[in-house]
mmCIF file of C-alpha atoms in Angstrom:
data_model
loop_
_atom_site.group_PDB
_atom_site.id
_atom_site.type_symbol
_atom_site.label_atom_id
_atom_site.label_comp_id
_atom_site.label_asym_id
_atom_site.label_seq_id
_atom_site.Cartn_x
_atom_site.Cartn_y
_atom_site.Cartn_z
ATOM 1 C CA UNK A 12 12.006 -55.674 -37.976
ATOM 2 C CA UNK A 13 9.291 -55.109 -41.059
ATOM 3 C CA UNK A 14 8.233 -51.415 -41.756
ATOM 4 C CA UNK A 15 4.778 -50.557 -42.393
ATOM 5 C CA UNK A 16 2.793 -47.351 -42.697
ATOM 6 C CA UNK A 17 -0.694 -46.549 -41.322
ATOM 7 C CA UNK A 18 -3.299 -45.439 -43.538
ATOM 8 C CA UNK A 19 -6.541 -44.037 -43.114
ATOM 9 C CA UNK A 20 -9.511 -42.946 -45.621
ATOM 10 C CA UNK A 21 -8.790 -42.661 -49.028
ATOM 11 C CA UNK A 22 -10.729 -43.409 -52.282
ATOM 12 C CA UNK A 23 -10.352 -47.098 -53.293
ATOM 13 C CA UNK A 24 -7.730 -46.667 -56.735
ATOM 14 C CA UNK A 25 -5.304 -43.840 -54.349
ATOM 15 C CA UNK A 26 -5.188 -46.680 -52.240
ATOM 16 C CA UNK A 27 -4.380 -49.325 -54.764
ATOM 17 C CA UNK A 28 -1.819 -47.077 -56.241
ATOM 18 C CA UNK A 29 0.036 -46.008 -53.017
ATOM 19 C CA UNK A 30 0.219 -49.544 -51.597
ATOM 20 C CA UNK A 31 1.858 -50.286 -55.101
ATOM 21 C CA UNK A 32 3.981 -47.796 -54.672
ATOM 22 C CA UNK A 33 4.635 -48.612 -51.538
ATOM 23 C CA UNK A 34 5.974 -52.046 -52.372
ATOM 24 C CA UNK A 35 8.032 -51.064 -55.212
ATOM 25 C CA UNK A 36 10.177 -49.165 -52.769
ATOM 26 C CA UNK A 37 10.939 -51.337 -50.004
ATOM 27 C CA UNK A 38 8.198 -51.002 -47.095
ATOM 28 C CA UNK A 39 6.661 -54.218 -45.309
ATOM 29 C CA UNK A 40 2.866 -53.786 -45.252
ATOM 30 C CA UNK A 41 0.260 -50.983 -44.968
ATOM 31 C CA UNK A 42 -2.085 -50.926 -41.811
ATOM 32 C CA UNK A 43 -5.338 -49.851 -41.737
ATOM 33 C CA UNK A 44 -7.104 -48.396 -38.838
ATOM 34 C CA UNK A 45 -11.373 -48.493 -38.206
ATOM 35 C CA UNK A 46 -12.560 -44.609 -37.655
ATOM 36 C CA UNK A 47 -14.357 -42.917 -40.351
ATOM 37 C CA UNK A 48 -14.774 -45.799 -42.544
ATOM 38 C CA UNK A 49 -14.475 -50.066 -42.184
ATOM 39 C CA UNK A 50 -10.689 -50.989 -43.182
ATOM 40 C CA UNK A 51 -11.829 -54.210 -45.566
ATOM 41 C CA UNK A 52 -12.192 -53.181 -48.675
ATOM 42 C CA UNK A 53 -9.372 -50.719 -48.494
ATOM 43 C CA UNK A 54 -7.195 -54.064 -47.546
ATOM 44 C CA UNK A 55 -8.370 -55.594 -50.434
ATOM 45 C CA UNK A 56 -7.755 -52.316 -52.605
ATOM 46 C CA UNK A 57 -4.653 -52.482 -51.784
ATOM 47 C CA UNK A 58 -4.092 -56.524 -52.085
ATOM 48 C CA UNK A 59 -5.379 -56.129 -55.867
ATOM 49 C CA UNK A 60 -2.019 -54.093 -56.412
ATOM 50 C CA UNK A 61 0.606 -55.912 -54.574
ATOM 51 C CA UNK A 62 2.091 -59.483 -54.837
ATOM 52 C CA UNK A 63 4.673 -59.229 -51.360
ATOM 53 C CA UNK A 64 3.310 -56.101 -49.193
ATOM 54 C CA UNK A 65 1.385 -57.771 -45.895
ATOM 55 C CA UNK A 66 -2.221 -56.317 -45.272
ATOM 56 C CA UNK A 67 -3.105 -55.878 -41.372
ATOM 57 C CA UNK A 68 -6.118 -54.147 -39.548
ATOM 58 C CA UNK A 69 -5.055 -51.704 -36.442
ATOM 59 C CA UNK A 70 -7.459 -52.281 -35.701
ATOM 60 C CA UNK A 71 -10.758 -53.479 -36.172
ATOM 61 C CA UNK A 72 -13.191 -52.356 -33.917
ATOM 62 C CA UNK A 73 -14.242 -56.403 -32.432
ATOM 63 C CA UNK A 74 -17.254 -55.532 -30.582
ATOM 64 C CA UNK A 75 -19.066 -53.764 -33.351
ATOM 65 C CA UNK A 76 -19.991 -57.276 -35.539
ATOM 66 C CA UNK A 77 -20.078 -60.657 -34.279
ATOM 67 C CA UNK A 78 -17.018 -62.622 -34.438
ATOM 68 C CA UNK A 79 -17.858 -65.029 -37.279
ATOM 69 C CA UNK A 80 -18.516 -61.408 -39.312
ATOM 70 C CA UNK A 81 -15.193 -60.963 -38.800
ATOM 71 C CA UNK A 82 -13.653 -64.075 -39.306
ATOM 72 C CA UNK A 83 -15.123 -64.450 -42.575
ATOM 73 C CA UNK A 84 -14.092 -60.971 -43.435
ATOM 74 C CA UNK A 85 -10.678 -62.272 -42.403
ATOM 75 C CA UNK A 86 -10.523 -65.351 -44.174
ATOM 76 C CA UNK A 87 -11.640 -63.927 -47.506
ATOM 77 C CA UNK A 88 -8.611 -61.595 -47.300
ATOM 78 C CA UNK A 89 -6.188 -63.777 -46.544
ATOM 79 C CA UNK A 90 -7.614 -66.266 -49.285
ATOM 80 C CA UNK A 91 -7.498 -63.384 -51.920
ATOM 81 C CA UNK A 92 -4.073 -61.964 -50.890
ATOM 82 C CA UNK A 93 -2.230 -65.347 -50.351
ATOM 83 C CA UNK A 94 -1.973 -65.319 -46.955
ATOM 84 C CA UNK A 95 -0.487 -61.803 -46.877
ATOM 85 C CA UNK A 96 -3.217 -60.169 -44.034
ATOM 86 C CA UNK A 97 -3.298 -60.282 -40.228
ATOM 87 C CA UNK A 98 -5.985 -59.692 -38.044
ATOM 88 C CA UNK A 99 -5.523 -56.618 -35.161
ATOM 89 C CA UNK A 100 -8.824 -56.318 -33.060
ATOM 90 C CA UNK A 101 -9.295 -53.900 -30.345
ATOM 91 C CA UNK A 102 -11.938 -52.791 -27.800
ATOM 92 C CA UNK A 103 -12.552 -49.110 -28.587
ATOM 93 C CA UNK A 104 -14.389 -47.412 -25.391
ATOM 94 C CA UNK A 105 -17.671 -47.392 -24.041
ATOM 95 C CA UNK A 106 -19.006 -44.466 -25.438
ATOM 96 C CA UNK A 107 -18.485 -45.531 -29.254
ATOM 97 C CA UNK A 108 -19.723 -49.123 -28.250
ATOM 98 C CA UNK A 109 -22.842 -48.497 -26.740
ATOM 99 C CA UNK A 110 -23.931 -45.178 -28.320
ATOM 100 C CA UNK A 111 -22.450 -45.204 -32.151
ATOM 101 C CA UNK A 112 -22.210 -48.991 -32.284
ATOM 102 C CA UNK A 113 -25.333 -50.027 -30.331
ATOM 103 C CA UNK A 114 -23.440 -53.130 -28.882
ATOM 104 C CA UNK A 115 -22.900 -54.395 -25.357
ATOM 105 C CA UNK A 116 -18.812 -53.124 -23.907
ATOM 106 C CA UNK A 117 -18.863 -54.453 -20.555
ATOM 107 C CA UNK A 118 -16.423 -56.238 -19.343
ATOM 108 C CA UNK A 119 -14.399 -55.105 -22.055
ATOM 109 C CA UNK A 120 -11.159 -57.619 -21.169
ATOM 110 C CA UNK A 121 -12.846 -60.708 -20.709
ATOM 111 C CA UNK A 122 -14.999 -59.994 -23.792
ATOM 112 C CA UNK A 123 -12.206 -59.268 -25.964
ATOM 113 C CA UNK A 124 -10.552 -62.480 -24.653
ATOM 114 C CA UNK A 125 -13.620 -64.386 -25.619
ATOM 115 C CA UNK A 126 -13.988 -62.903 -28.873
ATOM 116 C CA UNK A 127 -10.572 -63.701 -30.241
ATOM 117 C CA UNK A 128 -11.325 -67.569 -28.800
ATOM 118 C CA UNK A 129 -14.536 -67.497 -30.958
ATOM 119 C CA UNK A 130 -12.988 -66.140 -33.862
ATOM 120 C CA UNK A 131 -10.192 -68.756 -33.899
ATOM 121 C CA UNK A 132 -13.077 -71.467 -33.522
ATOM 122 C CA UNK A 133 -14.760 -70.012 -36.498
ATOM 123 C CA UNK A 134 -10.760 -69.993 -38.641
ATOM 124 C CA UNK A 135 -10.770 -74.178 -37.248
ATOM 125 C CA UNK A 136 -14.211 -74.767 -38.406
ATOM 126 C CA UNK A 137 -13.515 -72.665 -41.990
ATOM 127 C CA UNK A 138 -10.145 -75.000 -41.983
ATOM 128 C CA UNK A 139 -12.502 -78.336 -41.692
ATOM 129 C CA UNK A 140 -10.443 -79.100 -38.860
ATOM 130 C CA UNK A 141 -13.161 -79.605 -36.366
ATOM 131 C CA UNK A 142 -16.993 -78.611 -36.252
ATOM 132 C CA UNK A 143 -18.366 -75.090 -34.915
ATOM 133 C CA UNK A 144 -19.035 -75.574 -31.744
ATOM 134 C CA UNK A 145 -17.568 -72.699 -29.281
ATOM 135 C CA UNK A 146 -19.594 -71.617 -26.245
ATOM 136 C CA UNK A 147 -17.322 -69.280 -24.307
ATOM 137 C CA UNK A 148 -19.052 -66.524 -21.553
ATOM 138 C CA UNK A 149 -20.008 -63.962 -23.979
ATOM 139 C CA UNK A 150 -19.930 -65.776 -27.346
ATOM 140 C CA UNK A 151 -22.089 -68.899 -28.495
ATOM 141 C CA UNK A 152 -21.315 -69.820 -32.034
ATOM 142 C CA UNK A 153 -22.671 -73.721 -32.846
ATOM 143 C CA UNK A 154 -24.105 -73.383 -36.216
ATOM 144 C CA UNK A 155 -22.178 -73.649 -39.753
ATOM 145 C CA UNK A 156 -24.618 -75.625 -42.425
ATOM 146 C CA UNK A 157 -22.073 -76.499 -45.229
ATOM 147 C CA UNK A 158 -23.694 -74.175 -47.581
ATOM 148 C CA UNK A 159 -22.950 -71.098 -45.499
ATOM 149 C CA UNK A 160 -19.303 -72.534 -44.662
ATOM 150 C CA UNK A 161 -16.117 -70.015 -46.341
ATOM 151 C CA UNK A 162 -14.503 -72.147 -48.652
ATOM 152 C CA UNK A 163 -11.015 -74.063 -47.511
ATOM 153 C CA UNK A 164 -8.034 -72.458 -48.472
ATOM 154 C CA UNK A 165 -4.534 -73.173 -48.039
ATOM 155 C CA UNK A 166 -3.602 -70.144 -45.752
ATOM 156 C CA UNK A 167 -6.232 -70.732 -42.278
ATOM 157 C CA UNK A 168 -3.170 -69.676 -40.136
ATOM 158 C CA UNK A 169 -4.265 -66.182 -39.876
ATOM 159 C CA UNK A 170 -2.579 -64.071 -37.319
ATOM 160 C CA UNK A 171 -4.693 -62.388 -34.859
ATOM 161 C CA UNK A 172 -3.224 -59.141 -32.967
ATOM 162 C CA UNK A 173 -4.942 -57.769 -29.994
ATOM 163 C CA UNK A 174 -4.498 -53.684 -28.697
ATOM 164 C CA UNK A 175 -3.684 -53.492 -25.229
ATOM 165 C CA UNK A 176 -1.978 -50.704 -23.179
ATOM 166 C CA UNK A 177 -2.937 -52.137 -19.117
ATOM 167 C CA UNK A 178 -1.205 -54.896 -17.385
ATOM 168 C CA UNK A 179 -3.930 -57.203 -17.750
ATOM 169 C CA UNK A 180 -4.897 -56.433 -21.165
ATOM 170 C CA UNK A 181 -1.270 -57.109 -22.413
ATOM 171 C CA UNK A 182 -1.252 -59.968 -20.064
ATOM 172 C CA UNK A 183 -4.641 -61.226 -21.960
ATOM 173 C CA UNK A 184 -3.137 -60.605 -25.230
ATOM 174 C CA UNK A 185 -0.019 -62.609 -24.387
ATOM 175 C CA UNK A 186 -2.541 -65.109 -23.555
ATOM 176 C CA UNK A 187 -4.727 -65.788 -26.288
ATOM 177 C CA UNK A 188 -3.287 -64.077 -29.141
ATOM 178 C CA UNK A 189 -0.309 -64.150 -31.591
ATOM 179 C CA UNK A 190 0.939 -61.161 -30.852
ATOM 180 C CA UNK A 191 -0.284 -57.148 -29.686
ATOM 181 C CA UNK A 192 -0.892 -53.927 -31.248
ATOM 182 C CA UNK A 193 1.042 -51.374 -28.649
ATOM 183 C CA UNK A 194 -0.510 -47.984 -28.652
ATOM 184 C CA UNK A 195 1.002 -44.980 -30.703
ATOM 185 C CA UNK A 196 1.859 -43.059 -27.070
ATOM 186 C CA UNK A 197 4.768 -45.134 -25.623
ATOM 187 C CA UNK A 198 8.157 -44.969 -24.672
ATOM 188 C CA UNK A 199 10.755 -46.809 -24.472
ATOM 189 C CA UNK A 200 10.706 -47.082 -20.434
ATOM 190 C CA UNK A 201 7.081 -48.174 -20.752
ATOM 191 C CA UNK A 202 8.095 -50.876 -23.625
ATOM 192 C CA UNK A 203 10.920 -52.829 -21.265
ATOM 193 C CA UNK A 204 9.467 -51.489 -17.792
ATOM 194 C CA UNK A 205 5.618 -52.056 -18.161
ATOM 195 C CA UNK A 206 4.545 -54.178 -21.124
ATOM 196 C CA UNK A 207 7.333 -56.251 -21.730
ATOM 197 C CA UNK A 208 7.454 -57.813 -18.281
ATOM 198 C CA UNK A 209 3.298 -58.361 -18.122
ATOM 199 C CA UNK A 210 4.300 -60.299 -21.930
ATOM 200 C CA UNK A 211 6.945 -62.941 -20.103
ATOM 201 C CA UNK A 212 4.465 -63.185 -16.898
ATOM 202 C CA UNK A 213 1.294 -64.240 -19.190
ATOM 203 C CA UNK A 214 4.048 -66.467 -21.462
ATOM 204 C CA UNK A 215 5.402 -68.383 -18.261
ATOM 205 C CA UNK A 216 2.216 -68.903 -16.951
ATOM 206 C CA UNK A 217 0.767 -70.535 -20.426
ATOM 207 C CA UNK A 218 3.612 -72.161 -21.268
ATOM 208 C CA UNK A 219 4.692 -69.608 -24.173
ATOM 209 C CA UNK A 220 7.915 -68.681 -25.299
ATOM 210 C CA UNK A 221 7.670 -64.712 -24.909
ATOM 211 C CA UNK A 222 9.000 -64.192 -28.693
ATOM 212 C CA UNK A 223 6.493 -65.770 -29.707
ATOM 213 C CA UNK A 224 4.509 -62.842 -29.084
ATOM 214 C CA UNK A 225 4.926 -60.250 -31.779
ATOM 215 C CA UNK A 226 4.917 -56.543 -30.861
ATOM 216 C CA UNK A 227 3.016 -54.241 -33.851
ATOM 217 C CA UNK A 228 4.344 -50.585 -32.737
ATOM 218 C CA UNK A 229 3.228 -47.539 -34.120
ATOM 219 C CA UNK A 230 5.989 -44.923 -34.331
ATOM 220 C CA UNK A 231 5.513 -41.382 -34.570
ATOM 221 C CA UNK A 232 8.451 -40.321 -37.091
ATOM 222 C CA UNK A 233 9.571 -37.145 -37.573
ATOM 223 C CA UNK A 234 11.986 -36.670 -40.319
ATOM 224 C CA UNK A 235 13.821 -33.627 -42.202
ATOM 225 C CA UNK A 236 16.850 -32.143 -42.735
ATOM 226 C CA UNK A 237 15.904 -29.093 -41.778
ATOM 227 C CA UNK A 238 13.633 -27.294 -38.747
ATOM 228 C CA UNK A 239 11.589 -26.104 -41.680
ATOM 229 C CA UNK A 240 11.236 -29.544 -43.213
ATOM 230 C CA UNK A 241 10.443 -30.873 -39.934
ATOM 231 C CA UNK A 242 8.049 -28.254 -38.303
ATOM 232 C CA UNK A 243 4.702 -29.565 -40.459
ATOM 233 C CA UNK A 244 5.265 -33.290 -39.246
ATOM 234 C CA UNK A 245 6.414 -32.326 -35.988
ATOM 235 C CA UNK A 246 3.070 -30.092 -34.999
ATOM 236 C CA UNK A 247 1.093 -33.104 -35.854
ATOM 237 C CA UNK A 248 3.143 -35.051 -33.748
ATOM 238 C CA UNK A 249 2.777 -33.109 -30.517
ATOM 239 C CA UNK A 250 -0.795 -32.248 -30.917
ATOM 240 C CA UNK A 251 -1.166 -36.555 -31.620
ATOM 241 C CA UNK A 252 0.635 -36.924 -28.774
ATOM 242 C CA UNK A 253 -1.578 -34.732 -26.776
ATOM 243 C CA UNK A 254 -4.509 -35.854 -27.341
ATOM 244 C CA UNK A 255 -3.672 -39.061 -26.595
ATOM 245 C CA UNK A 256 -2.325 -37.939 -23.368
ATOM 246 C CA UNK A 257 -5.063 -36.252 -22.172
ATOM 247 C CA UNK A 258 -6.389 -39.253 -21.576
ATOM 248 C CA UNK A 259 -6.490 -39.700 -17.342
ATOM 249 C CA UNK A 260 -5.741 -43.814 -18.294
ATOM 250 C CA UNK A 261 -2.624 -43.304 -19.734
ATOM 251 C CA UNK A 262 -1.049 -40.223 -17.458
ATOM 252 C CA UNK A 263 1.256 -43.011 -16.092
ATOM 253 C CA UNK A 264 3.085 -42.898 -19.251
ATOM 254 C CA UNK A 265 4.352 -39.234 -18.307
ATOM 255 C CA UNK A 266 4.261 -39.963 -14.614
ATOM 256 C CA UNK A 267 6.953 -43.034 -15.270
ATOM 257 C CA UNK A 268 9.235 -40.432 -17.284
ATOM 258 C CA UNK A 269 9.457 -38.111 -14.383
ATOM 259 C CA UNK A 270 6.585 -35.611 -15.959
ATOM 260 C CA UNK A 271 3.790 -35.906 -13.043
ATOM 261 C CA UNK A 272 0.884 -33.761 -14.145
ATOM 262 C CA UNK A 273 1.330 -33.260 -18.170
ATOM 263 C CA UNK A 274 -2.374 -35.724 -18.320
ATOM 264 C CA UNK A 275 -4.019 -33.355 -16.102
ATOM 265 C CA UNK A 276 -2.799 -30.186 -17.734
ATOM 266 C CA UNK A 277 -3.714 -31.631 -20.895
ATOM 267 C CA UNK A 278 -7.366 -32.847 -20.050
ATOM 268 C CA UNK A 279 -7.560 -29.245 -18.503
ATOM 269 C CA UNK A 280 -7.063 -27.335 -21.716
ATOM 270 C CA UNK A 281 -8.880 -30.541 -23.625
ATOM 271 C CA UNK A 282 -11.790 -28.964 -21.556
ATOM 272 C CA UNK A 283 -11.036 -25.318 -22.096
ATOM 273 C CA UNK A 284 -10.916 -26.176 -25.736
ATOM 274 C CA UNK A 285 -7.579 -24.777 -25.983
ATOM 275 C CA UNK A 286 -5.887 -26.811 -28.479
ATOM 276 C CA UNK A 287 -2.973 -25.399 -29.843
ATOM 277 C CA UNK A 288 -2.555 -24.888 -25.914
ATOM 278 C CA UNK A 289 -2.418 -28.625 -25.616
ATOM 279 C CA UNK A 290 0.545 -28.830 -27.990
ATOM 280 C CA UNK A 291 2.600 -26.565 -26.490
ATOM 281 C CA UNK A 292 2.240 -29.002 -23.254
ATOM 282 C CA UNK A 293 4.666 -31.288 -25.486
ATOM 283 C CA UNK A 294 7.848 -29.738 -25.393
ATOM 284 C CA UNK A 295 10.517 -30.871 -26.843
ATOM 285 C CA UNK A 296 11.875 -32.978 -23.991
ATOM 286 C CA UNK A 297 8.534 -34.811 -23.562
ATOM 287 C CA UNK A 298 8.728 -35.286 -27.301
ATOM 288 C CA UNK A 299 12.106 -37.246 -27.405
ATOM 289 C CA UNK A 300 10.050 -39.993 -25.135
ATOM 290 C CA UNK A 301 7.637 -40.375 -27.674
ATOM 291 C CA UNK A 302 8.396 -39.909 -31.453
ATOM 292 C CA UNK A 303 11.991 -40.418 -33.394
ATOM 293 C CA UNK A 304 13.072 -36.835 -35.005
ATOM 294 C CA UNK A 305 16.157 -36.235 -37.149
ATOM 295 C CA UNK A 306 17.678 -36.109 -39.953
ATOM 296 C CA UNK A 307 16.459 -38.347 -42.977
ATOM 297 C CA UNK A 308 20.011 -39.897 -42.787
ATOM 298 C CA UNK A 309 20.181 -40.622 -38.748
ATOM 299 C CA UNK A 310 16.044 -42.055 -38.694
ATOM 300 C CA UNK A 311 17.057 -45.867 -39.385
ATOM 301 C CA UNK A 312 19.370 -46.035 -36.888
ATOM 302 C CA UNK A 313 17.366 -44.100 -34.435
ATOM 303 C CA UNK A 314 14.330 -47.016 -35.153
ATOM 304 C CA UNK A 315 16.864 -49.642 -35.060
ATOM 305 C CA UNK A 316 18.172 -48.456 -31.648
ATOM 306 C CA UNK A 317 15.032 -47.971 -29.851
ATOM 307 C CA UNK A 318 12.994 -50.783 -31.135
ATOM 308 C CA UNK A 319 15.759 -53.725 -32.367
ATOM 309 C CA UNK A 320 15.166 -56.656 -30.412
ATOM 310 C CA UNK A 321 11.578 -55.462 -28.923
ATOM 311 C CA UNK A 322 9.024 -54.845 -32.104
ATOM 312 C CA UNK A 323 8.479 -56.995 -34.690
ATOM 313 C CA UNK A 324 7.571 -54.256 -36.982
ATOM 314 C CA UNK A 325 7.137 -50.906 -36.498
ATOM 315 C CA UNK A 326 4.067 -48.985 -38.094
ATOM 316 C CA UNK A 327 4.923 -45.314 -39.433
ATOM 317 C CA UNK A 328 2.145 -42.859 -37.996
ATOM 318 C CA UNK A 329 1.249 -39.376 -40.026
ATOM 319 C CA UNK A 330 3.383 -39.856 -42.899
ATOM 320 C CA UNK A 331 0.835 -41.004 -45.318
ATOM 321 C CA UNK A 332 0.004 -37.616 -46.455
ATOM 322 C CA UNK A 333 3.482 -36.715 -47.194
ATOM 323 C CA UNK A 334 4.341 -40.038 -48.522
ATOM 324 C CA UNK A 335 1.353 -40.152 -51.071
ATOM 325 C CA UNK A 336 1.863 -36.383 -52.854
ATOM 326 C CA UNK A 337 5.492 -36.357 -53.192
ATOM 327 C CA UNK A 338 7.599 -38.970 -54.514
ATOM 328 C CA UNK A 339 10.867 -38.071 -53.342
ATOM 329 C CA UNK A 340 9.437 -38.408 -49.911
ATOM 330 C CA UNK A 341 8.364 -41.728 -50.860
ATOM 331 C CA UNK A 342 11.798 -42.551 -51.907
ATOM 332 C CA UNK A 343 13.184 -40.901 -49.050
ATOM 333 C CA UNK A 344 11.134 -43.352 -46.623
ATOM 334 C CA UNK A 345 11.692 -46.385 -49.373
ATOM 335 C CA UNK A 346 15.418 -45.649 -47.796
ATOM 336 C CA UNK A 347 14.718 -45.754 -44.365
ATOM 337 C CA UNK A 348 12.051 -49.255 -44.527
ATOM 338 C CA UNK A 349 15.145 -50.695 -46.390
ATOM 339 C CA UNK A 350 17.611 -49.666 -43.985
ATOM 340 C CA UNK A 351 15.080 -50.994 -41.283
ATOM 341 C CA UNK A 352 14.404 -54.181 -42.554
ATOM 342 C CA UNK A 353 17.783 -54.742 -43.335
ATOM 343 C CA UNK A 354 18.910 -55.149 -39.361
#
């Protein structure tokens, strides 16, 4: 498995120096999500610094810029990093498509599916391996004049990852992309009982071989050697987790561990604005399900025996705070992405 941490907003030169840092001490890649801010030039930030650490969206919002915005976007970075980034693209939900992004949502599946067709056209076309000219149901892209065509470069094979938590949007990822982003709130049940299977059904029916299909997973890690070393991390984690679970669409992934009712409760106090209510929700048994808490010693082996043989690489969540203002934390978690990748 490769070992990457999630990063969010930072100024351009903390970003170039972490992801240096980052590299020096053993980690895999850095991950940047689309929120506050538009994860490109932070990729390239932190491509400017590195010679070996991979570069990955997760994700890029897809419907908020045409597809050949993005694959140009894409292919720049890969050109500029040697063929160190990879493409995650996700949906987002209604309300931030149609009211902050202006764009049409609807249906969100199919269009997704469409979109990751048009932006491979637009990586063939870039390649000179065949002419623009994709018409799928929701995306018509026929025009390249040579003058407006991204240069050729030698690494076209860009990865594409695709967010997906429902049968038939893992089933749609298995489909028509080269591997999926799996959502920061999952367990281990959901991993083998839900996605997993949806993964080998959309494989046998395209002719894939399932392993084909690489599994980015988030990871909410909670290390210390101490309750008091652990406690700042570990509220973050349960109110994370909790907002994320008071989400109606993904109650099933309490319902499946026996914990009927923890969505509801949640969306209740969501409503009631009781937050630090919401946290509370996530005791400690709910917590085992869904983040990896120990010791710094025991946390590679704990990764290794949940995820070995199902991720491809695992994405630390909430560390990057910690990580980036102390160093022996960063050495500390240098340990465990060695350990990881390792086997």
């Amino acid at each position: 498995m490769k070992f990457d941490l999630m990063l969010g907003d930072a100024p351009w030169s903390s970003t170039a120096s972490l992801a240096k840092g980052l590299e020096e001490v053993g980690f895999s890649g850095v991950v940047f999500t689309e929120t506050s801010h538009a994860p490109w030039m932070s990729l390239a930030a932190a491509a400017m610094t590195t010679q070996r650490l991979e570069l990955a969206t997760g994700i890029a919002v897809a419907f908020a810029r045409s597809p050949m915005v993005t694959a140009v976007s894409a292919w720049e970075l890969a050109d500029n990093s040697r063929g160190r980034f990879r493409l995650g693209l996700g949906s987002q939900v209604r309300a931030h498509i149609e009211r902050r992004y202006g764009m049409p949502f609807d249906p969100p599946g199919p269009r997704l599916a469409d979109y990751v067709r048009a932006v491979k056209a637009c990586f063939r076309a870039f390649a000179e391996r065949e002419p623009l000219n994709y018409q799928g149901t929701f995306y018509s892209l026929t025009l390249l004049p040579k003058q407006w065509k991204p240069s050729n470069h030698a690494y076209g094979d860009i990865k594409i990852d695709v967010a997906a938590v429902n049968p038939w949007m893992c089933r749609m990822a298995a489909s028509v992309a080269d591997g999926i982003h799996v959502h920061p709130l999952h367990s281990s049940v959901y991993l083998k009982k839900r996605l997993l299977p949806e993964v080998e059904k959309a494989t046998r029916e395209t002719g894939r071989n399932p392993k084909e299909v690489e599994l980015t997973v988030p990871v909410f890690v909670v290390p210390g050697d101490t309750p008091e070393e652990r406690a700042p991390m570990l509220a973050k984690a349960r109110g994370q987790i909790a907002f994320y679970g008071s989400t109606r669409n993904y109650s099933f992934q309490f319902d499946d561990l026996g914990f009927e009712g923890t969505s509801a409760l949640l969306n209740d106090r969501l409503k009631a604005g009781d937050i630090a209510g919401m946290a509370d929700v996530i005791n400690d048994e709910i917590l085992s399900h869904f983040a990896v808490v120990g010791r710094w010693d025991e946390i590679a082996d704990a990764l290794r025996a949940r995820y070995e043989g199902i991720a491809s690489r695992l994405v630390i969540y909430l560390a990057e705070e910690s990580i980036a203002s102390d160093a022996k934390a960063m050495g500390k978690w240098g340990e465990i992405a060695r350990a990881v990748t390792a086997g």
